[in-house]
PDB file of C-alpha atoms in Angstrom:
ATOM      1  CA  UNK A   1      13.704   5.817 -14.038  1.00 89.00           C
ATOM      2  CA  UNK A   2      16.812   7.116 -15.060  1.00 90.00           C
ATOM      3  CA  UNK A   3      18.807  10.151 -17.579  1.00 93.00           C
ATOM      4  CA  UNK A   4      20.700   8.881 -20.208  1.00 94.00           C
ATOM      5  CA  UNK A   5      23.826  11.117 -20.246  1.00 93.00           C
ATOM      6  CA  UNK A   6      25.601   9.075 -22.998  1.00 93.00           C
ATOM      7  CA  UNK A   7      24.558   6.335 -24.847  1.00 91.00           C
ATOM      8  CA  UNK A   8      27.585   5.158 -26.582  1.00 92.00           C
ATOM      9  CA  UNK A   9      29.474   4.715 -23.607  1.00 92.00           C
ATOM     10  CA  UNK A  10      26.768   3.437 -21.409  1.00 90.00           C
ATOM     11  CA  UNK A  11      26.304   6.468 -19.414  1.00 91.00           C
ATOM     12  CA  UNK A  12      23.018   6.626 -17.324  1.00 92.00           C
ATOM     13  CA  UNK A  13      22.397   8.288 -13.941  1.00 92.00           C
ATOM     14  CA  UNK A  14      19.015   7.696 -11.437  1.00 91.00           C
ATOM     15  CA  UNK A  15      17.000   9.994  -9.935  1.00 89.00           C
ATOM     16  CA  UNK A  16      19.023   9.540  -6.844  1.00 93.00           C
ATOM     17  CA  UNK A  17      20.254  12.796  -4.412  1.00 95.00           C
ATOM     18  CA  UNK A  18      22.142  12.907  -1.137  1.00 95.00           C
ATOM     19  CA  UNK A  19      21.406  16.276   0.574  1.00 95.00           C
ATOM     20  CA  UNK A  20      21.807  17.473   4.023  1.00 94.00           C
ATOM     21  CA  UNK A  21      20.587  20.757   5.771  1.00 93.00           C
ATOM     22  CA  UNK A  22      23.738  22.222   7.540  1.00 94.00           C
ATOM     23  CA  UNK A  23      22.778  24.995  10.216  1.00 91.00           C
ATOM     24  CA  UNK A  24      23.486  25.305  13.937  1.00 91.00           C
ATOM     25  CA  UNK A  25      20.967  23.797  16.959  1.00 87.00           C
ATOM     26  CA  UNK A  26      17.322  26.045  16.994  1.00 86.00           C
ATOM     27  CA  UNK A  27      17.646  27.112  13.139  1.00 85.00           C
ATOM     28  CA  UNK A  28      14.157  25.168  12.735  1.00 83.00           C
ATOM     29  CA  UNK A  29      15.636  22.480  10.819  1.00 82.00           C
ATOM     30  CA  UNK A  30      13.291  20.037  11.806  1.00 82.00           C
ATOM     31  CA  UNK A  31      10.105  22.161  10.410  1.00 84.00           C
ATOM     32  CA  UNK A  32      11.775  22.097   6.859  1.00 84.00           C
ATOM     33  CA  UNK A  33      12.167  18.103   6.555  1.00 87.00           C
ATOM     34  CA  UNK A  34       8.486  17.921   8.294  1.00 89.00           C
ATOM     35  CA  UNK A  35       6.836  20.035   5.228  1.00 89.00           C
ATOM     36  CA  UNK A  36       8.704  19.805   2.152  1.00 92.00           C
ATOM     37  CA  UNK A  37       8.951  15.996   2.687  1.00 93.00           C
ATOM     38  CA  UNK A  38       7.660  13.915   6.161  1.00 93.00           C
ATOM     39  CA  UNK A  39       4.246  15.249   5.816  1.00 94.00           C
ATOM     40  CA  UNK A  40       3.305  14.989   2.402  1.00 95.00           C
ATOM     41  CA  UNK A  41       4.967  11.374   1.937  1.00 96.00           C
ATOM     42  CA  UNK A  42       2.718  10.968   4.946  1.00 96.00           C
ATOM     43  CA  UNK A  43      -0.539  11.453   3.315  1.00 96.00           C
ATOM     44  CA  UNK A  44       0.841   9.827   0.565  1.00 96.00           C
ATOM     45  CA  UNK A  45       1.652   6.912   2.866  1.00 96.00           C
ATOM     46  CA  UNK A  46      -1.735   6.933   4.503  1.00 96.00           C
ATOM     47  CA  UNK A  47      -3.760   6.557   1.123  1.00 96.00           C
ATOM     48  CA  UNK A  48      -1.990   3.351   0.099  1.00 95.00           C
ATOM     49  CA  UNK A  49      -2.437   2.090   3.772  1.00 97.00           C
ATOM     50  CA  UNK A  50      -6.311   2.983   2.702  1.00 97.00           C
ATOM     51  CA  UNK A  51      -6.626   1.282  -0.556  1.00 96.00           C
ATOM     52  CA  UNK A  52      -4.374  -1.658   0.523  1.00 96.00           C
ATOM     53  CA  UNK A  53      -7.205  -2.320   3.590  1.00 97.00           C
ATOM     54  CA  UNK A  54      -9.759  -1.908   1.702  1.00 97.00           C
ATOM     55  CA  UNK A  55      -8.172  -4.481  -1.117  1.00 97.00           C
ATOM     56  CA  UNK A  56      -7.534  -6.571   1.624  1.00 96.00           C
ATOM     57  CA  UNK A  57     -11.102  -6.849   2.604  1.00 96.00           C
ATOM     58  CA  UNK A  58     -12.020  -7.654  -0.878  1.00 96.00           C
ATOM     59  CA  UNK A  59      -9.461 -10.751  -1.146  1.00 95.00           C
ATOM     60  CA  UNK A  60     -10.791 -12.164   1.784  1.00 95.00           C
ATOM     61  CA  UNK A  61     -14.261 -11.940   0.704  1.00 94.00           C
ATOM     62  CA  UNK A  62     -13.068 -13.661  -3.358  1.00 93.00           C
ATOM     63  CA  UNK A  63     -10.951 -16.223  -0.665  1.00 93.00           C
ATOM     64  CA  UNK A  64     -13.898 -17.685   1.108  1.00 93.00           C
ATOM     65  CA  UNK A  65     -15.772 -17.495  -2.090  1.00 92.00           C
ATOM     66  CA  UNK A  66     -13.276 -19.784  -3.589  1.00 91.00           C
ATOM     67  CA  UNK A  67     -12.578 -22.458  -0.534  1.00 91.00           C
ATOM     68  CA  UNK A  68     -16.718 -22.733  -0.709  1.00 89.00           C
ATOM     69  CA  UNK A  69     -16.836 -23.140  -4.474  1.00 88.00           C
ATOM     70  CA  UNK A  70     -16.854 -27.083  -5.528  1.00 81.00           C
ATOM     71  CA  UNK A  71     -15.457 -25.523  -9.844  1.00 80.00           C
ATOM     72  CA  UNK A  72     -12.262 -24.265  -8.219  1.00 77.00           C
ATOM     73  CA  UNK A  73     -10.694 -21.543 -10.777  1.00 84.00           C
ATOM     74  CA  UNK A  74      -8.036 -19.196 -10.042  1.00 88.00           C
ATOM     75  CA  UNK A  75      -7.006 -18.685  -6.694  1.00 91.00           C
ATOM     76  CA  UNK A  76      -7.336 -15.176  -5.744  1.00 92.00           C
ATOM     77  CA  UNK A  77      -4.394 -12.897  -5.540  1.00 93.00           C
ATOM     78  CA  UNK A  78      -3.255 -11.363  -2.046  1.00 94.00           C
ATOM     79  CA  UNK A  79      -2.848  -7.651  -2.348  1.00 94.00           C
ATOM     80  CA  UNK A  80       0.844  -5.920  -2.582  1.00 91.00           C
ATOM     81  CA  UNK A  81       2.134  -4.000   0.548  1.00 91.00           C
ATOM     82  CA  UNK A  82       1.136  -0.401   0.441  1.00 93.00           C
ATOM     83  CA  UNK A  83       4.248   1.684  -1.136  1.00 92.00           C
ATOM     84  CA  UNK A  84       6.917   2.621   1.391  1.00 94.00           C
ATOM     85  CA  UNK A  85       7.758   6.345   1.021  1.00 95.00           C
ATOM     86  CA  UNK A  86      10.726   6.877   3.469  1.00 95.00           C
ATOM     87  CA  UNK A  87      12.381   5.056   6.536  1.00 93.00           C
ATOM     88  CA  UNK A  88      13.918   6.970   9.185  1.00 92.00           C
ATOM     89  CA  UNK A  89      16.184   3.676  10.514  1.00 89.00           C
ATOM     90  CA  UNK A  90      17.382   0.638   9.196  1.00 87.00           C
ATOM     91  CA  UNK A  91      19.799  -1.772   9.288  1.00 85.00           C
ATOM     92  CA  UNK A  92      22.485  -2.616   6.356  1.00 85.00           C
ATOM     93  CA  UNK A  93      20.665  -5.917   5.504  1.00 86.00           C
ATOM     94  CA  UNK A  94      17.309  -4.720   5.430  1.00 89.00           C
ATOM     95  CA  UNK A  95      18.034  -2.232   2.928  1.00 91.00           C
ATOM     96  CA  UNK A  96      18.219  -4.706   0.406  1.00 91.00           C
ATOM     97  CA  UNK A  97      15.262  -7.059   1.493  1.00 90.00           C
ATOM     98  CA  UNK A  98      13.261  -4.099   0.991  1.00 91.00           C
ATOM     99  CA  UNK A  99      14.232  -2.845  -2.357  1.00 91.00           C
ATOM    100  CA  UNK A 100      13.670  -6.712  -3.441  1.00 90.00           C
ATOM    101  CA  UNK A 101       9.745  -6.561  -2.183  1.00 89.00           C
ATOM    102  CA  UNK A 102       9.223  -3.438  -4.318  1.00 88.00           C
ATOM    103  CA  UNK A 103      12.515  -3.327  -7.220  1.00 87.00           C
ATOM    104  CA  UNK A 104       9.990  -0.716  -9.793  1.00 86.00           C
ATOM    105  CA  UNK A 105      10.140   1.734  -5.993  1.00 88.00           C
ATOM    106  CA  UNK A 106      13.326   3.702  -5.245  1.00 90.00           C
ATOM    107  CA  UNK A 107      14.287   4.202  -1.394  1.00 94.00           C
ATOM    108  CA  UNK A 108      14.426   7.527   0.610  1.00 95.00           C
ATOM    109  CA  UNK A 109      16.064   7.366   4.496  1.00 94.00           C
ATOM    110  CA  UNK A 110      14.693  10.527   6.004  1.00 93.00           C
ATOM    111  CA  UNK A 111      17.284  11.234   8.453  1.00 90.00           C
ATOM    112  CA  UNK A 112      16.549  13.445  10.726  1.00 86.00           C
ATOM    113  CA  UNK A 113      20.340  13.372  12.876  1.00 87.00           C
ATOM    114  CA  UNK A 114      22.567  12.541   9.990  1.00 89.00           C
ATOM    115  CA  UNK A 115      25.687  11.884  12.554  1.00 88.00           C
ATOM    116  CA  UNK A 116      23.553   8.820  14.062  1.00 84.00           C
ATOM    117  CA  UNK A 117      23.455   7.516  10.271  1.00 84.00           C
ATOM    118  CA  UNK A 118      27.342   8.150  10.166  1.00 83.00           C
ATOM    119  CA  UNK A 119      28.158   6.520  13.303  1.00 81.00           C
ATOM    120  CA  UNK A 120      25.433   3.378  12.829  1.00 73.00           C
ATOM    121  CA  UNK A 121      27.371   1.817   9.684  1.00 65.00           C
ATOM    122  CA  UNK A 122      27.412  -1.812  10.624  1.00 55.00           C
ATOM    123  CA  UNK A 123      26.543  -1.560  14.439  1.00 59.00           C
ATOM    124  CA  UNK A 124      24.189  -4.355  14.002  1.00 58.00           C
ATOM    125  CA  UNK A 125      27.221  -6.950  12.614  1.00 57.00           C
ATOM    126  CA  UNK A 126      29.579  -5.735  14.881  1.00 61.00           C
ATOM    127  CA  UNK A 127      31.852  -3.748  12.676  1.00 58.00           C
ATOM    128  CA  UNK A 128      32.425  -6.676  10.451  1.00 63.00           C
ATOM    129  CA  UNK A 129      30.053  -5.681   7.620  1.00 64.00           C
ATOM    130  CA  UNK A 130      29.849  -3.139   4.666  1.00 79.00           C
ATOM    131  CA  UNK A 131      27.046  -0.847   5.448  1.00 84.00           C
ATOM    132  CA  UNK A 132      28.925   2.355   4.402  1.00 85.00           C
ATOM    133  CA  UNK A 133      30.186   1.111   1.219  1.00 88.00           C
ATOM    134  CA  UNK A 134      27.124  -0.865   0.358  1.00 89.00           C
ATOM    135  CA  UNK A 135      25.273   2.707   0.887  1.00 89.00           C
ATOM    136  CA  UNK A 136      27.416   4.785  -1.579  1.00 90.00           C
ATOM    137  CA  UNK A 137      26.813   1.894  -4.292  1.00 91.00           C
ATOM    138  CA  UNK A 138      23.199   2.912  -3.753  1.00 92.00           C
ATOM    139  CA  UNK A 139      23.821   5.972  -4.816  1.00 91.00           C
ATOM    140  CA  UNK A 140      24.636   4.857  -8.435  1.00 89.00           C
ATOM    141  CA  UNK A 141      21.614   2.256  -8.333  1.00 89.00           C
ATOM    142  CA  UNK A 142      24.530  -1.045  -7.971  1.00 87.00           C
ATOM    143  CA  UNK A 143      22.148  -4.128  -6.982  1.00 87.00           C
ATOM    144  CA  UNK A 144      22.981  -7.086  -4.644  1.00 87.00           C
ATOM    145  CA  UNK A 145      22.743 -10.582  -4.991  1.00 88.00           C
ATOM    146  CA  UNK A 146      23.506 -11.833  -1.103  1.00 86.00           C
ATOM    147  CA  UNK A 147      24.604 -15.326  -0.965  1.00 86.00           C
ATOM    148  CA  UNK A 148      24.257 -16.808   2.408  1.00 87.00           C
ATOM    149  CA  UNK A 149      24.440 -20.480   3.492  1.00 87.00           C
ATOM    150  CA  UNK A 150      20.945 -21.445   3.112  1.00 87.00           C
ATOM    151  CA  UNK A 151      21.139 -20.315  -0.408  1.00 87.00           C
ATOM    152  CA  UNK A 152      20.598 -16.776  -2.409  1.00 88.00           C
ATOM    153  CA  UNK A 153      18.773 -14.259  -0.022  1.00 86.00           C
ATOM    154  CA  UNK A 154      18.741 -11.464  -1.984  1.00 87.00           C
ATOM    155  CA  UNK A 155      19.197 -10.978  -5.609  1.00 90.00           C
ATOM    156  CA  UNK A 156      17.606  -7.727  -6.960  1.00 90.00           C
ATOM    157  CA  UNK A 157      19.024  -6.027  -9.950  1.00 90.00           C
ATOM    158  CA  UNK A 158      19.185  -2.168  -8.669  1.00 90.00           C
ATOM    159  CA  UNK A 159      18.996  -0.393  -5.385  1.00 91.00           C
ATOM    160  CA  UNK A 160      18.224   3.499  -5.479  1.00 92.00           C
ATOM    161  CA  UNK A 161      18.759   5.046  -2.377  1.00 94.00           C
ATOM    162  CA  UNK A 162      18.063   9.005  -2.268  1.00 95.00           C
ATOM    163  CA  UNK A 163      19.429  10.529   1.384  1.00 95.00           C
ATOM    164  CA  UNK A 164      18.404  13.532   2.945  1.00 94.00           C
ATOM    165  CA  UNK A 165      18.845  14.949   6.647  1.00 92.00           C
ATOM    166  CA  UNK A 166      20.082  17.408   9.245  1.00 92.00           C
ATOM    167  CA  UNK A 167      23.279  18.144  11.040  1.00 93.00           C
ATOM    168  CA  UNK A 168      25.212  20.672  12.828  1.00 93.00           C
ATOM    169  CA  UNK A 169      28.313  22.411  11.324  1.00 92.00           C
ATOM    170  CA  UNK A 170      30.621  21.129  14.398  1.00 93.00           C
ATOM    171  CA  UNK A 171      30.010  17.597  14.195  1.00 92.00           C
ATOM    172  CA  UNK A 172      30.134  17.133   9.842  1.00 92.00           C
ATOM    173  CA  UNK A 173      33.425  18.347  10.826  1.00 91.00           C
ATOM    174  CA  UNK A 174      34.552  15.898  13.000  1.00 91.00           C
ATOM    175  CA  UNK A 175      33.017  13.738  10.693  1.00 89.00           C
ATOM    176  CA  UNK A 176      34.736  14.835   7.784  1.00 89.00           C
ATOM    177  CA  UNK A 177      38.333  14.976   9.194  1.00 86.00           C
ATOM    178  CA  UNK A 178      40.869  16.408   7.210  1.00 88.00           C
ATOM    179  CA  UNK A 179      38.661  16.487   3.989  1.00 86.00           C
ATOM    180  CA  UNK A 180      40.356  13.717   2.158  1.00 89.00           C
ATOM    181  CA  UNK A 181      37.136  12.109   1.097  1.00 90.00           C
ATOM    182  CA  UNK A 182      39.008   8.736  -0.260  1.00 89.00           C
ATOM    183  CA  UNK A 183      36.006   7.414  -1.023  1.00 89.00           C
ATOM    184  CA  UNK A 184      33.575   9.547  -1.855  1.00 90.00           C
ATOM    185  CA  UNK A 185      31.211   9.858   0.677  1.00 91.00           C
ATOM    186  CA  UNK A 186      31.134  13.166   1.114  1.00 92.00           C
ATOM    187  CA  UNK A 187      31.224  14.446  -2.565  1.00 93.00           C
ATOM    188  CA  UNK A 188      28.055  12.390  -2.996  1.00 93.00           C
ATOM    189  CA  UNK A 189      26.691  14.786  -0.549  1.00 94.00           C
ATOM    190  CA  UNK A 190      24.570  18.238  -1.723  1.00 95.00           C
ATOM    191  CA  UNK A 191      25.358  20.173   1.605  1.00 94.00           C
ATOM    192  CA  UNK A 192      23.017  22.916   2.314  1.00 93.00           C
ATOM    193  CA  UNK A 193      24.278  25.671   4.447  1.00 92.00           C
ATOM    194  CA  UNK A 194      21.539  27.222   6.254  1.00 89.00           C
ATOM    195  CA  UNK A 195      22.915  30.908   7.765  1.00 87.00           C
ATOM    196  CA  UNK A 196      22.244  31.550  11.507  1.00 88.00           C
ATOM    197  CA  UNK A 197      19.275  33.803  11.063  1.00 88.00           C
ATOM    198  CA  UNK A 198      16.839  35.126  13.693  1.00 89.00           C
ATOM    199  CA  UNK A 199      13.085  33.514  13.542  1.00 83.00           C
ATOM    200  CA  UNK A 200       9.881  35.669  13.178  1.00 85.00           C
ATOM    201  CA  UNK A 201       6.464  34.474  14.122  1.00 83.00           C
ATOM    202  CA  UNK A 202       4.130  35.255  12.040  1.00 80.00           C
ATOM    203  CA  UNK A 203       0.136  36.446  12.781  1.00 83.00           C
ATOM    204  CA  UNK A 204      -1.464  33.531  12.463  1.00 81.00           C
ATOM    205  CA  UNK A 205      -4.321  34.161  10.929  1.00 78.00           C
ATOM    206  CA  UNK A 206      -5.837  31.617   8.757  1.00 73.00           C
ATOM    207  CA  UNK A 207      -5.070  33.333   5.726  1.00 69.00           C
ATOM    208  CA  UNK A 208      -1.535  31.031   5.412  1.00 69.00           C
ATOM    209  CA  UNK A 209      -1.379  28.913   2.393  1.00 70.00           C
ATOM    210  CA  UNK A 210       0.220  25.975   3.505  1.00 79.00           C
ATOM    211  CA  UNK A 211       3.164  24.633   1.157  1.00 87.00           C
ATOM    212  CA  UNK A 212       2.919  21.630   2.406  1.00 88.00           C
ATOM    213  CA  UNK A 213      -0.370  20.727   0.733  1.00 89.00           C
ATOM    214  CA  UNK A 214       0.525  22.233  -2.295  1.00 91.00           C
ATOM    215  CA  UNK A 215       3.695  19.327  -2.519  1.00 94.00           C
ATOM    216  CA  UNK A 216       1.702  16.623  -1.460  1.00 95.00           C
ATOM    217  CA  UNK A 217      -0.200  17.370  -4.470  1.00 95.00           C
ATOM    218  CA  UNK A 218       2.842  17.708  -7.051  1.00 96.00           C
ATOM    219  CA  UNK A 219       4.383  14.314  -4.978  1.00 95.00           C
ATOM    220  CA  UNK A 220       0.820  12.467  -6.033  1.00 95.00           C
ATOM    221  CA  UNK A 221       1.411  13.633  -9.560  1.00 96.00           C
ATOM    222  CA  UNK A 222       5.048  12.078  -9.232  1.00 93.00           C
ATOM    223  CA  UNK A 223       4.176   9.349  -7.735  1.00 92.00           C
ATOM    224  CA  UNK A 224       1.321   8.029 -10.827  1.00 92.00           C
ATOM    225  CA  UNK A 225       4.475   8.986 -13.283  1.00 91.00           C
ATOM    226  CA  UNK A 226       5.523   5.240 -15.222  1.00 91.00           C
ATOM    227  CA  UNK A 227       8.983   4.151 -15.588  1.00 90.00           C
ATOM    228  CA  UNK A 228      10.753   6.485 -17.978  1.00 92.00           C
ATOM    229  CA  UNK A 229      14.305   6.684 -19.510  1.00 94.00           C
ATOM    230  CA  UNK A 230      14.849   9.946 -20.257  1.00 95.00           C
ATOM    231  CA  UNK A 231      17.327  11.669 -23.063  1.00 95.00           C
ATOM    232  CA  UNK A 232      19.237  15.165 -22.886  1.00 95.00           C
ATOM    233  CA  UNK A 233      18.209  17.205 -25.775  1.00 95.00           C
ATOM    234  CA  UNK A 234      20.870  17.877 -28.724  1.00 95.00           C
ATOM    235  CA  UNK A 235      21.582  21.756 -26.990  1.00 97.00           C
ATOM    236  CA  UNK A 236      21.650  20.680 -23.293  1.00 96.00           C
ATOM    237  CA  UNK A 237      23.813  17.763 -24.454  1.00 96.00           C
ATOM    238  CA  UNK A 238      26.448  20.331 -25.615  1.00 96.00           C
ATOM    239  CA  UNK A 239      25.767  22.417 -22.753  1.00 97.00           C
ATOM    240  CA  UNK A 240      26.485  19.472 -19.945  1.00 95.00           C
ATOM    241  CA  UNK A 241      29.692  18.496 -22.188  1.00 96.00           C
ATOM    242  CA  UNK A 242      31.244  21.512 -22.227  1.00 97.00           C
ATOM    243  CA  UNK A 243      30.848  21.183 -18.332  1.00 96.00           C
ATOM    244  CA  UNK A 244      31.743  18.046 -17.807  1.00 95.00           C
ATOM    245  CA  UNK A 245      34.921  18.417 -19.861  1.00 96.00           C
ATOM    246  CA  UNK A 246      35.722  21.409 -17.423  1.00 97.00           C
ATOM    247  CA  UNK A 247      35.101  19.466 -14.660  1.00 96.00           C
ATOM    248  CA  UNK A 248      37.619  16.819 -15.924  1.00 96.00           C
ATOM    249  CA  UNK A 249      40.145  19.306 -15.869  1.00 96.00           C
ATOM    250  CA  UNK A 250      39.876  20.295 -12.660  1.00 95.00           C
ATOM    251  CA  UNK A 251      39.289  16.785 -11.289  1.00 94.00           C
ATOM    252  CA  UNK A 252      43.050  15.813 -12.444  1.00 95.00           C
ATOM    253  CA  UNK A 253      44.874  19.201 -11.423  1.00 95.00           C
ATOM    254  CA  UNK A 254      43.368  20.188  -8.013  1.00 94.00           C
ATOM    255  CA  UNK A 255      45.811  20.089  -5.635  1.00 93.00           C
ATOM    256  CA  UNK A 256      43.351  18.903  -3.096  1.00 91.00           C
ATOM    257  CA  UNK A 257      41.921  15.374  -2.869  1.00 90.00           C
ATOM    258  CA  UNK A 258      38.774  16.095  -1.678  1.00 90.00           C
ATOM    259  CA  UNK A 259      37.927  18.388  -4.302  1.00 91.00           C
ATOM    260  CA  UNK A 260      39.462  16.105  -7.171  1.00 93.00           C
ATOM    261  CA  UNK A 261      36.232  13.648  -5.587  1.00 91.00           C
ATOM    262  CA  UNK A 262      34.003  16.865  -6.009  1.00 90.00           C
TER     263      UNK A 262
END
């Protein structure tokens, strides 16, 4: 899926986001990526794991039907994997081998420590690879074809990776140094400051409507959504140029690289 911003000059974005909660240790964090998104992918998870079994069961059944048959037709069809919702660790090259199983599903890494993402870029090549770059491409739905010497690995068209985790203010600091940004990491990035705020328990009742169910129900409705290439209207066209134009402005005159990748 994707928004077509311009036409003429090619201009199309996908659905993907970076986005990290920023808040100090014991600002319950945690609880917020568990209900808006680990739980409800969960159950989302669980259902395909439930259908896949049970479509499992039947191929076996149509696959000793067939070996016993003497009129041979068709062979039956294993079923596909169940969908993969979210990873919370991987390594640069499996990125890739995953998004070429499934190329129609986008990717979500469901960080939970955002600074052990950071630090990980290619850890598992000995610092000889391209993990960090290879992950902003991702951003911007740039495919791979890897070309290793037994022949073509991986050659999948687009890659959508959406981001989203936790971290404290201190250490995105050290992270982000002086704020050059050269590349762009960090203006991919929808930071989320969450204010250092005192907790309150609630009575607990029974009488809580839990959020959480109510999103696993709008991410079901997302999730039987087909492939769609979607148009800005004629008014929020003019709207976003006006914007964007603005932007561009302020892109070539701020005195502060960073911000120029903001």
């Amino acid at each position: 899926t994707k928004l077509v911003i311009h036409r003429n000059q090619s201009f199309d974005v996908p659905p993907t986001l970076f986005a990290a909660a920023v808040s100090e240790s014991g600002q319950k964090k945690s609880p917020i990526l568990w209900n808006i998104i680990r739980h409800p992918l969960n159950e989302l998870r669980q259902e395909k794991i439930d259908a896949y079994n049970a479509a499992m069961e039947d191929y076996k059944a149509e696959m000793e039907a067939w070996e016993q048959s003497e009129n041979k037709g068709q062979k039956p069809v294993p079923p596909k994997d169940p969908t993969l919702y979210y990873f919370t660790n991987a390594t640069g090259e499996a990125i890739p081998i995953q998004a070429s199983k499934a190329p129609e599903k986008a990717l979500l890494a469901l960080i939970d420590e955002l600074s052990g993402l950071f630090n990980s870029a290619n850890s598992y090549r000995g610092g000889r690879g391209s993990d960090k770059q290879d992950t902003l491409s991702y951003f911007d739905g740039s495919g791979q074809t890897v070309l290793r010497a037994g022949g073509v690995k991986v050659d999948v068209r687009n890659i959508y990776l959406s981001i989203f985790g936790t971290i404290q203010p201190e250490v995105l600091k050290n992270h982000i140094a002086d704020c050059s940004d050269p590349d762009g990491q960090w203006a991919r990035f929808l930071f989320v400051n969450q204010p250092l705020v005192a907790a309150t328990l609630s009575d607990d009742d029974g009488q809580f409507v839990q959020i959480r169910d109510r999103i696993t129900g709008f991410y079901r409705q997302i999730d039987r959504l087909p492939e769609m290439e979607y148009r800005l209207s004629r008014p929020a066209f003019y709207r976003y140029q006006r914007i964007y134009d603005q932007l561009e402005k302020l892109r070539v005159t701020h005195p502060r690289a960073g911000m120029r990748a903001v």
